[in-house]
């Protein structure tokens, strides 16, 4: 019989994983400790913006017209423990306040709550991004707490989904990595992932520490690639070069590749920044801190981009923000997401506001989250409204909607036709032809 699946934690990762497992044909029970989230999900609604997720959910949530009914939600660990054969732990591991290390309290509390209730054979599968060594520690804890004893086992199966592509990445992963200590655990996970494996997704079987490290090293590599091109942008600016052309040219080398070489105001979000910091902190604990000192530089190049964008904007409006109106297009940390966690766009908007400008922000999906985080910024219902009367327009999150803007139409409402492209995603020629002063990070002025 097909294993019954539970998903603990219903954020970006968990909600998507639960819906995807139902789509693959499994009976799924999702758990969250926040009752409002469970209520929302049970009515087929998603607490965040993620393309395709709500449709997927509505195809399976029990009680929705025409749904398969394979997906249900609860707040009860007892129900989860009784129901599941395979339990996925998908809770978040944020950065600790005032420290680089990650906060393991949600993962720990998930295991502490579930384990004492496991009376029958079960596989607990960690998906959260954790410091290397956590899986071994949690496996020991599981053995200590579970009445089922050795029949309750742990596996580690990191998740690589990108926000904005979460559904696609979960249903058709480019690889599946499992850290296991038994053939039985591997067999069960092969069963769970039979469909993507059948489509050709590589299935990499390894030990606990390697599985944990795959995730943190993949994110470190991506962060390094972005900071590399942003460092080149700094040099290009100093030497009057063009980082966009440079990225295109080096990207033709297959060993380098074109992806993740878009220079701009850098990376943000709930993963890359905190993951590289937690990785450095953990390496320090292991006595391997020297191996990761380069990540400190990756982080500081990235954070420097935000400050540099503020400087360019200040220079553009004549050297001081006092009495100036600045339009900010974009609040989410990347397009096709409403996530504003550690968003470079909002960070820049906030800094400019603090320096005395009147800042008006517009984002297609991130407005509510942005307002909750930065209530003192101004918000407008459209890009055009944000731009009204502006002395400078800043393009900080590369939504398609902004690329489709008509420079003449925007030009008619601004006070000064000045645009700063923090994402190198607009076409400079189009804006310049419409009499705009266009500037971007790492590109020549003219
Ligand atoms: C990332 C990883 O890609 C994913 O595998 C992991 O599971 C979680 O972290 P995500 O945070 O959704 O996913 O976003 P990603 O698409 O990686 O972008 C991260 C940040 O880098 C964004 O702020 C984006 O704007 C920025 N970025 C990306 C650049 O500045 N330049 C680029 O070329 C690419």
Short mmCIF file of C-alpha atoms and ligand atoms in Angstrom, two decimals:
data_model
loop_
_atom_site.label_atom_id
_atom_site.label_comp_id
_atom_site.label_asym_id
_atom_site.label_seq_id
_atom_site.Cartn_x
_atom_site.Cartn_y
_atom_site.Cartn_z
CA UNK A 1 0.00 0.00 0.00
CA UNK A 2 1.18 3.52 -0.76
CA UNK A 3 2.67 5.23 2.30
CA UNK A 4 0.55 7.88 4.00
CA UNK A 5 2.31 11.19 4.20
CA UNK A 6 2.30 14.05 6.68
CA UNK A 7 3.91 17.46 6.29
CA UNK A 8 4.84 19.41 9.41
CA UNK A 9 5.02 23.17 8.82
CA UNK A 10 2.99 24.77 6.04
CA UNK A 11 5.06 27.74 4.87
CA UNK A 12 6.40 28.11 1.30
CA UNK A 13 8.14 24.75 1.55
CA UNK A 14 5.56 22.72 3.48
CA UNK A 15 2.38 23.96 1.77
CA UNK A 16 3.93 23.28 -1.63
CA UNK A 17 5.29 19.90 -0.60
CA UNK A 18 1.93 18.82 0.85
CA UNK A 19 0.00 19.83 -2.29
CA UNK A 20 2.62 18.22 -4.54
CA UNK A 21 2.48 14.92 -2.63
CA UNK A 22 -1.31 14.89 -3.04
CA UNK A 23 -0.84 15.61 -6.75
CA UNK A 24 1.48 12.58 -6.95
CA UNK A 25 -1.38 10.44 -5.62
CA UNK A 26 -0.64 10.15 -1.88
CA UNK A 27 -2.99 10.69 1.04
CA UNK A 28 -1.54 13.72 2.84
CA UNK A 29 -2.11 15.38 6.20
CA UNK A 30 -0.48 18.80 6.74
CA UNK A 31 0.15 20.25 10.19
CA UNK A 32 0.87 23.73 11.41
CA UNK A 33 0.87 25.17 14.91
CA UNK A 34 -0.84 28.37 13.67
CA UNK A 35 -4.60 27.64 13.59
CA UNK A 36 -5.34 30.57 11.22
CA UNK A 37 -3.02 29.07 8.60
CA UNK A 38 -4.73 25.69 8.89
CA UNK A 39 -8.14 27.30 8.52
CA UNK A 40 -7.04 29.14 5.39
CA UNK A 41 -5.39 26.09 3.79
CA UNK A 42 -8.40 23.89 4.64
CA UNK A 43 -10.58 26.28 2.67
CA UNK A 44 -8.21 25.97 -0.32
CA UNK A 45 -6.47 29.30 0.11
CA UNK A 46 -2.73 29.91 0.35
CA UNK A 47 -1.34 32.41 2.90
CA UNK A 48 1.29 33.68 0.40
CA UNK A 49 1.64 34.41 -3.29
CA UNK A 50 3.16 31.49 -5.17
CA UNK A 51 2.20 30.95 -8.82
CA UNK A 52 0.13 27.78 -9.35
CA UNK A 53 0.05 26.76 -5.69
CA UNK A 54 -3.54 27.69 -4.96
CA UNK A 55 -4.79 25.78 -8.02
CA UNK A 56 -2.80 22.73 -6.99
CA UNK A 57 -4.14 22.93 -3.46
CA UNK A 58 -7.74 23.33 -4.60
CA UNK A 59 -7.41 20.21 -6.75
CA UNK A 60 -6.85 18.11 -3.63
CA UNK A 61 -8.13 19.72 -0.42
CA UNK A 62 -10.92 17.65 1.14
CA UNK A 63 -14.28 19.41 1.09
CA UNK A 64 -13.61 21.52 -2.01
CA UNK A 65 -15.92 20.89 -4.95
CA UNK A 66 -14.35 18.55 -7.46
CA UNK A 67 -11.19 18.01 -5.37
CA UNK A 68 -9.68 14.55 -4.86
CA UNK A 69 -9.91 14.96 -1.07
CA UNK A 70 -6.42 13.50 -0.68
CA UNK A 71 -5.17 16.54 1.24
CA UNK A 72 -6.25 17.57 4.75
CA UNK A 73 -4.83 19.84 7.42
CA UNK A 74 -4.72 19.72 11.20
CA UNK A 75 -3.10 21.30 14.24
CA UNK A 76 -2.93 17.99 16.11
CA UNK A 77 0.33 16.06 16.43
CA UNK A 78 -1.64 13.04 17.71
CA UNK A 79 -3.56 12.91 14.46
CA UNK A 80 -0.36 13.26 12.45
CA UNK A 81 1.41 10.49 14.38
CA UNK A 82 -1.56 8.11 14.00
CA UNK A 83 -2.00 8.86 10.31
CA UNK A 84 1.46 8.93 8.76
CA UNK A 85 4.02 6.43 7.53
CA UNK A 86 6.34 9.15 6.28
CA UNK A 87 6.52 12.50 8.12
CA UNK A 88 8.20 15.43 6.34
CA UNK A 89 9.53 18.17 8.61
CA UNK A 90 9.28 21.45 6.67
CA UNK A 91 9.47 24.12 9.38
CA UNK A 92 11.68 27.17 8.97
CA UNK A 93 15.13 27.76 10.41
CA UNK A 94 15.54 31.56 10.54
CA UNK A 95 18.68 33.44 11.53
CA UNK A 96 19.01 33.87 15.30
CA UNK A 97 18.63 37.42 16.59
CA UNK A 98 22.02 39.09 16.87
CA UNK A 99 23.89 36.00 15.69
CA UNK A 100 24.91 34.32 12.46
CA UNK A 101 23.77 30.87 13.58
CA UNK A 102 20.39 29.51 12.61
CA UNK A 103 17.55 29.08 15.04
CA UNK A 104 16.75 25.37 15.32
CA UNK A 105 13.91 25.79 17.79
CA UNK A 106 11.11 25.03 15.28
CA UNK A 107 12.80 21.86 14.02
CA UNK A 108 13.58 20.76 17.56
CA UNK A 109 10.05 21.39 18.73
CA UNK A 110 8.59 19.49 15.73
CA UNK A 111 10.67 16.42 16.61
CA UNK A 112 10.04 16.76 20.36
CA UNK A 113 6.27 16.98 19.72
CA UNK A 114 6.02 14.18 17.18
CA UNK A 115 8.49 11.56 18.44
CA UNK A 116 6.79 10.65 21.77
CA UNK A 117 3.59 9.90 19.82
CA UNK A 118 5.15 7.52 17.28
CA UNK A 119 3.83 4.11 18.32
CA UNK A 120 4.09 2.49 14.89
CA UNK A 121 6.85 2.25 12.28
CA UNK A 122 7.49 5.65 10.75
CA UNK A 123 10.07 7.50 8.71
CA UNK A 124 10.68 11.09 9.81
CA UNK A 125 12.22 13.04 6.94
CA UNK A 126 13.87 16.40 7.57
CA UNK A 127 13.60 18.90 4.71
CA UNK A 128 14.45 22.12 6.54
CA UNK A 129 17.87 23.70 5.94
CA UNK A 130 19.90 22.88 9.06
CA UNK A 131 23.49 23.10 10.31
CA UNK A 132 25.48 19.97 9.48
CA UNK A 133 25.30 17.53 12.40
CA UNK A 134 21.64 18.24 13.19
CA UNK A 135 20.32 15.04 11.55
CA UNK A 136 22.58 12.80 13.66
CA UNK A 137 21.51 14.65 16.81
CA UNK A 138 17.81 14.45 15.88
CA UNK A 139 18.07 10.74 14.99
CA UNK A 140 19.39 10.02 18.49
CA UNK A 141 16.60 12.09 20.01
CA UNK A 142 13.99 10.23 17.95
CA UNK A 143 15.31 6.88 19.17
CA UNK A 144 15.18 8.13 22.75
CA UNK A 145 11.63 9.48 22.57
CA UNK A 146 9.65 7.25 20.18
CA UNK A 147 7.70 4.38 21.75
CA UNK A 148 8.20 2.54 18.43
CA UNK A 149 11.94 2.43 19.13
CA UNK A 150 14.11 1.58 16.12
CA UNK A 151 11.03 1.30 13.93
CA UNK A 152 10.87 5.11 13.98
CA UNK A 153 13.71 6.24 11.76
CA UNK A 154 15.14 9.53 10.51
CA UNK A 155 16.23 10.55 7.00
CA UNK A 156 17.42 13.88 5.62
CA UNK A 157 16.09 15.11 2.28
CA UNK A 158 16.99 18.77 1.61
CA UNK A 159 14.72 20.90 -0.50
CA UNK A 160 15.99 23.10 -3.32
CA UNK A 161 12.79 24.83 -4.43
CA UNK A 162 12.93 28.42 -5.60
CA UNK A 163 10.15 30.79 -4.63
CA UNK A 164 8.16 31.73 -7.69
CA UNK A 165 8.83 28.24 -9.15
CA UNK A 166 7.98 26.23 -6.04
CA UNK A 167 5.31 24.04 -7.66
CA UNK A 168 7.41 23.20 -10.71
CA UNK A 169 10.55 22.59 -8.60
CA UNK A 170 8.67 20.28 -6.23
CA UNK A 171 6.87 18.22 -8.85
CA UNK A 172 9.87 18.04 -11.19
CA UNK A 173 12.98 18.44 -9.04
CA UNK A 174 16.34 18.66 -10.84
CA UNK A 175 17.71 16.23 -8.24
CA UNK A 176 16.53 14.39 -5.14
CA UNK A 177 19.09 14.04 -2.37
CA UNK A 178 18.51 11.66 0.53
CA UNK A 179 20.68 11.12 3.58
CA UNK A 180 19.81 7.74 5.07
CA UNK A 181 21.19 5.16 7.48
CA UNK A 182 19.21 2.12 6.25
CA UNK A 183 18.15 0.42 3.03
CA UNK A 184 14.55 0.51 4.31
CA UNK A 185 14.58 4.32 4.51
CA UNK A 186 16.03 4.56 1.00
CA UNK A 187 13.39 2.16 -0.31
CA UNK A 188 10.56 4.18 1.24
CA UNK A 189 11.87 7.44 -0.20
CA UNK A 190 12.24 5.87 -3.64
CA UNK A 191 8.57 4.93 -3.35
CA UNK A 192 7.55 8.47 -2.37
CA UNK A 193 9.54 9.98 -5.24
CA UNK A 194 8.78 7.24 -7.80
CA UNK A 195 7.11 9.70 -10.14
CA UNK A 196 9.98 12.27 -10.48
CA UNK A 197 12.53 9.42 -10.47
CA UNK A 198 10.54 7.88 -13.36
CA UNK A 199 10.80 11.21 -15.21
CA UNK A 200 14.56 11.07 -14.87
CA UNK A 201 15.29 13.19 -11.75
CA UNK A 202 18.66 11.97 -10.42
CA UNK A 203 18.33 10.28 -6.99
CA UNK A 204 21.44 10.81 -4.90
CA UNK A 205 21.78 8.59 -1.84
CA UNK A 206 24.24 9.65 0.82
CA UNK A 207 24.91 9.93 4.57
CA UNK A 208 23.42 12.53 6.93
CA UNK A 209 26.23 15.11 6.95
CA UNK A 210 26.63 15.09 3.17
CA UNK A 211 22.89 15.52 2.62
CA UNK A 212 22.84 18.50 4.98
CA UNK A 213 25.94 20.00 3.35
CA UNK A 214 24.58 19.63 -0.20
CA UNK A 215 21.95 22.23 0.59
CA UNK A 216 24.18 24.77 2.30
CA UNK A 217 26.95 24.40 -0.24
CA UNK A 218 24.53 24.77 -3.19
CA UNK A 219 23.19 28.01 -1.70
CA UNK A 220 26.73 29.22 -0.96
CA UNK A 221 27.73 28.57 -4.55
CA UNK A 222 24.74 30.52 -5.89
CA UNK A 223 25.41 33.42 -3.51
CA UNK A 224 29.06 33.42 -4.55
CA UNK A 225 28.12 33.55 -8.22
CA UNK A 226 25.89 36.58 -7.67
CA UNK A 227 28.48 38.38 -5.55
CA UNK A 228 31.16 37.56 -8.10
CA UNK A 229 29.27 39.36 -10.85
CA UNK A 230 28.43 42.21 -8.49
CA UNK A 231 32.14 42.58 -7.67
CA UNK A 232 32.77 42.74 -11.43
CA UNK A 233 30.08 45.44 -11.59
CA UNK A 234 32.07 47.50 -9.08
CA UNK A 235 35.20 47.15 -11.21
CA UNK A 236 33.25 47.92 -14.39
CA UNK A 237 31.95 51.11 -12.83
CA UNK A 238 35.45 52.17 -11.85
CA UNK A 239 36.81 51.36 -15.32
CA UNK A 240 33.83 52.45 -17.44
CA UNK A 241 33.07 48.88 -18.51
CA UNK A 242 29.69 47.24 -18.98
CA UNK A 243 28.93 44.35 -16.59
CA UNK A 244 25.91 43.19 -18.60
CA UNK A 245 28.05 42.62 -21.71
CA UNK A 246 30.75 41.09 -19.56
CA UNK A 247 28.30 38.60 -18.00
CA UNK A 248 26.97 37.71 -21.44
CA UNK A 249 30.45 37.12 -22.76
CA UNK A 250 31.77 35.01 -19.88
CA UNK A 251 28.47 33.11 -19.78
CA UNK A 252 29.16 31.65 -23.24
CA UNK A 253 31.80 29.52 -21.58
CA UNK A 254 29.84 26.40 -20.64
CA UNK A 255 31.95 25.92 -17.54
CA UNK A 256 30.73 29.29 -16.25
CA UNK A 257 27.19 29.35 -17.66
CA UNK A 258 24.79 32.27 -18.07
CA UNK A 259 22.58 31.79 -15.04
CA UNK A 260 22.88 33.73 -11.78
CA UNK A 261 25.13 36.33 -13.36
CA UNK A 262 22.68 39.22 -13.26
CA UNK A 263 24.41 42.11 -11.54
CA UNK A 264 22.28 44.45 -9.48
CA UNK A 265 21.38 45.23 -5.88
CA UNK A 266 22.14 41.64 -4.91
CA UNK A 267 20.49 38.68 -3.29
CA UNK A 268 17.97 38.64 -0.46
CA UNK A 269 15.06 36.52 0.68
CA UNK A 270 14.53 33.98 3.40
CA UNK A 271 17.31 31.63 2.24
CA UNK A 272 20.59 32.77 0.70
CA UNK A 273 21.59 35.51 3.21
CA UNK A 274 20.80 33.54 6.35
CA UNK A 275 22.04 30.24 4.95
CA UNK A 276 25.54 31.50 4.16
CA UNK A 277 25.76 33.10 7.61
CA UNK A 278 24.59 29.94 9.38
CA UNK A 279 27.08 27.95 7.31
CA UNK A 280 29.95 30.20 8.45
CA UNK A 281 28.80 29.93 12.07
CA UNK A 282 28.63 26.14 11.89
CA UNK A 283 32.02 25.83 10.19
CA UNK A 284 33.42 27.91 13.06
CA UNK A 285 32.00 25.47 15.61
CA UNK A 286 33.59 22.61 13.68
CA UNK A 287 36.98 24.31 13.57
CA UNK A 288 36.75 24.74 9.80
CA UNK A 289 36.02 28.49 9.77
CA UNK A 290 38.98 29.27 7.51
CA UNK A 291 37.38 27.25 4.72
CA UNK A 292 34.44 29.65 4.61
CA UNK A 293 35.99 33.05 5.26
CA UNK A 294 35.32 33.84 1.59
CA UNK A 295 31.60 33.78 2.38
CA UNK A 296 32.12 36.79 4.64
CA UNK A 297 33.32 38.64 1.53
CA UNK A 298 30.40 37.28 -0.51
CA UNK A 299 28.06 38.68 2.15
CA UNK A 300 29.76 42.06 2.34
CA UNK A 301 29.88 42.53 -1.46
CA UNK A 302 26.17 41.76 -1.43
CA UNK A 303 25.30 44.19 1.37
CA UNK A 304 27.48 46.90 -0.21
CA UNK A 305 25.24 46.85 -3.31
CA UNK A 306 22.34 48.23 -1.33
CA UNK A 307 24.39 51.14 -0.01
CA UNK A 308 25.75 51.81 -3.47
CA UNK A 309 22.25 51.99 -4.93
CA UNK A 310 21.33 54.58 -2.29
CA UNK A 311 24.43 56.62 -3.20
CA UNK A 312 23.62 56.52 -6.91
CA UNK A 313 20.09 57.67 -6.19
CA UNK A 314 21.32 60.50 -3.95
CA UNK A 315 23.75 61.61 -6.61
CA UNK A 316 20.99 61.44 -9.23
CA UNK A 317 18.72 63.81 -7.30
CA UNK A 318 21.50 66.35 -6.83
CA UNK A 319 23.41 65.24 -3.72
CA UNK A 320 20.71 65.32 -1.04
CA UNK A 321 17.42 63.55 -0.54
CA UNK A 322 15.88 66.36 1.48
CA UNK A 323 12.65 67.50 -0.14
CA UNK A 324 12.97 64.92 -2.95
CA UNK A 325 10.38 62.41 -4.06
CA UNK A 326 11.62 58.95 -4.99
CA UNK A 327 9.51 56.23 -6.62
CA UNK A 328 10.51 52.64 -5.84
CA UNK A 329 9.31 49.94 -8.23
CA UNK A 330 9.45 46.62 -6.43
CA UNK A 331 9.37 45.52 -2.80
CA UNK A 332 9.60 41.71 -2.99
CA UNK A 333 13.10 40.18 -2.83
CA UNK A 334 12.54 38.86 -6.33
CA UNK A 335 9.76 38.86 -8.95
CA UNK A 336 6.80 36.43 -8.85
CA UNK A 337 6.89 36.41 -5.08
CA UNK A 338 5.28 38.46 -2.30
CA UNK A 339 8.16 37.64 0.04
CA UNK A 340 9.88 40.73 1.44
CA UNK A 341 12.19 38.98 3.90
CA UNK A 342 15.61 40.63 3.69
CA UNK A 343 14.52 42.26 0.45
CA UNK A 344 17.23 44.46 -1.11
CA UNK A 345 14.50 46.62 -2.69
CA UNK A 346 12.78 47.45 0.60
CA UNK A 347 16.10 47.89 2.36
CA UNK A 348 17.12 50.54 -0.22
CA UNK A 349 13.68 52.20 0.01
CA UNK A 350 14.00 52.31 3.81
CA UNK A 351 17.50 53.84 3.73
CA UNK A 352 16.43 56.54 1.29
CA UNK A 353 13.40 57.36 3.43
CA UNK A 354 15.63 57.66 6.51
CA UNK A 355 17.82 60.13 4.61
CA UNK A 356 14.89 62.47 4.18
CA UNK A 357 13.27 61.64 0.85
CA UNK A 358 9.58 61.01 0.40
CA UNK A 359 9.55 57.43 -0.86
CA UNK A 360 6.59 55.83 -2.62
CA UNK A 361 6.69 52.07 -3.22
CA UNK A 362 4.73 49.90 -5.59
CA UNK A 363 4.96 46.11 -5.95
CA UNK A 364 2.50 43.87 -7.83
CA UNK A 365 2.19 41.33 -4.98
CA UNK A 366 4.36 42.36 -2.04
CA UNK A 367 2.47 45.48 -0.86
CA UNK A 368 0.81 44.00 2.20
CA UNK A 369 3.98 42.37 3.50
CA UNK A 370 6.01 45.49 2.73
CA UNK A 371 3.57 47.74 4.57
CA UNK A 372 3.67 45.48 7.62
CA UNK A 373 7.48 45.65 7.71
CA UNK A 374 7.96 49.33 6.74
CA UNK A 375 4.72 51.12 7.68
CA UNK A 376 6.33 54.56 7.40
CA UNK A 377 7.05 54.34 3.66
CA UNK A 378 4.49 55.64 1.17
CA UNK A 379 2.63 53.08 -0.96
CA UNK A 380 0.84 53.58 -4.27
CA UNK A 381 -1.66 51.31 -6.05
CA UNK A 382 0.25 51.23 -9.36
CA UNK A 383 3.67 51.92 -10.87
CA UNK A 384 2.31 55.05 -12.50
CA UNK A 385 0.90 56.34 -9.21
CA UNK A 386 4.19 55.67 -7.46
CA UNK A 387 6.04 57.61 -10.15
CA UNK A 388 3.79 60.67 -9.98
CA UNK A 389 5.87 63.75 -9.18
CA UNK A 390 9.06 61.72 -8.62
CA UNK A 391 12.52 63.26 -8.97
CA UNK A 392 13.90 59.75 -9.56
CA UNK A 393 12.41 56.33 -10.29
CA UNK A 394 14.23 53.27 -8.90
CA UNK A 395 13.66 49.87 -10.50
CA UNK A 396 14.52 47.42 -7.73
CA UNK A 397 12.61 44.16 -8.37
CA UNK A 398 12.44 42.96 -11.94
CA UNK A 399 8.74 42.18 -12.38
CA UNK A 400 7.65 41.74 -16.02
CA UNK A 401 5.12 44.52 -15.46
CA UNK A 402 8.00 47.00 -15.03
CA UNK A 403 9.76 45.87 -18.19
CA UNK A 404 6.49 46.46 -20.04
CA UNK A 405 6.14 50.06 -18.79
CA UNK A 406 5.93 52.70 -21.49
CA UNK A 407 8.70 55.27 -20.77
CA UNK A 408 6.63 58.03 -22.40
CA UNK A 409 3.62 57.30 -20.22
CA UNK A 410 5.71 57.23 -17.05
CA UNK A 411 7.63 60.26 -18.31
CA UNK A 412 4.38 62.25 -18.44
CA UNK A 413 3.76 61.90 -14.67
CA UNK A 414 7.24 62.28 -13.16
CA UNK A 415 8.90 65.51 -12.14
CA UNK A 416 12.25 64.49 -13.64
CA UNK A 417 12.90 61.72 -16.18
CA UNK A 418 15.56 59.89 -14.17
CA UNK A 419 15.58 56.13 -13.85
CA UNK A 420 18.00 53.93 -11.93
CA UNK A 421 17.89 50.27 -12.81
CA UNK A 422 18.94 48.24 -9.77
CA UNK A 423 18.38 44.95 -11.58
CA UNK A 424 19.86 45.55 -15.03
CA UNK A 425 16.61 44.33 -16.50
CA UNK A 426 15.26 47.35 -18.39
CA UNK A 427 16.33 48.25 -21.91
CA UNK A 428 18.51 51.37 -21.56
CA UNK A 429 18.06 52.34 -25.19
CA UNK A 430 14.28 52.43 -24.97
CA UNK A 431 14.37 54.68 -21.89
CA UNK A 432 17.09 56.95 -23.26
CA UNK A 433 15.21 57.37 -26.53
CA UNK A 434 12.27 58.61 -24.48
CA UNK A 435 14.52 61.30 -22.97
CA UNK A 436 15.19 59.57 -19.69
CA UNK A 437 18.51 59.68 -17.89
CA UNK A 438 19.12 55.97 -17.38
CA UNK A 439 21.69 54.64 -14.93
CA UNK A 440 22.40 51.13 -13.79
CA UNK A 441 24.87 49.39 -11.51
CA UNK A 442 28.04 48.40 -13.33
CA UNK A 443 27.25 50.07 -16.64
CA UNK A 444 28.59 53.15 -18.37
CA UNK A 445 26.69 56.39 -17.82
CA UNK A 446 25.95 57.02 -21.48
C1 LIG B 1 17.21 30.06 -3.25
C2 LIG B 1 17.81 28.88 -4.04
O1 LIG B 1 17.84 29.18 -5.44
C3 LIG B 1 17.01 27.62 -3.80
O2 LIG B 1 17.57 26.53 -4.48
C4 LIG B 1 16.96 27.37 -2.31
O3 LIG B 1 16.17 26.25 -2.03
C5 LIG B 1 16.41 28.57 -1.56
O4 LIG B 1 17.17 29.74 -1.89
P1 LIG B 1 15.13 31.69 -3.63
O5 LIG B 1 15.50 32.33 -2.32
O6 LIG B 1 13.71 31.40 -3.91
O7 LIG B 1 15.92 30.30 -3.79
O8 LIG B 1 15.63 32.68 -4.77
P2 LIG B 1 16.70 32.71 -5.96
O9 LIG B 1 15.99 32.59 -7.24
O10 LIG B 1 17.83 31.80 -5.71
O11 LIG B 1 17.18 34.23 -5.85
C6 LIG B 1 17.85 34.68 -4.67
C7 LIG B 1 18.19 36.15 -4.76
O12 LIG B 1 19.25 36.35 -5.68
C8 LIG B 1 17.06 37.07 -5.22
O13 LIG B 1 17.05 38.22 -4.38
C9 LIG B 1 17.44 37.43 -6.64
O14 LIG B 1 16.96 38.69 -7.02
C10 LIG B 1 18.95 37.41 -6.56
N1 LIG B 1 19.64 37.16 -7.83
C11 LIG B 1 19.44 35.98 -8.49
C12 LIG B 1 20.49 38.11 -8.37
O15 LIG B 1 20.69 39.19 -7.78
N2 LIG B 1 21.13 37.85 -9.55
C13 LIG B 1 20.96 36.69 -10.23
O16 LIG B 1 21.58 36.52 -11.29
C14 LIG B 1 20.08 35.72 -9.67
#
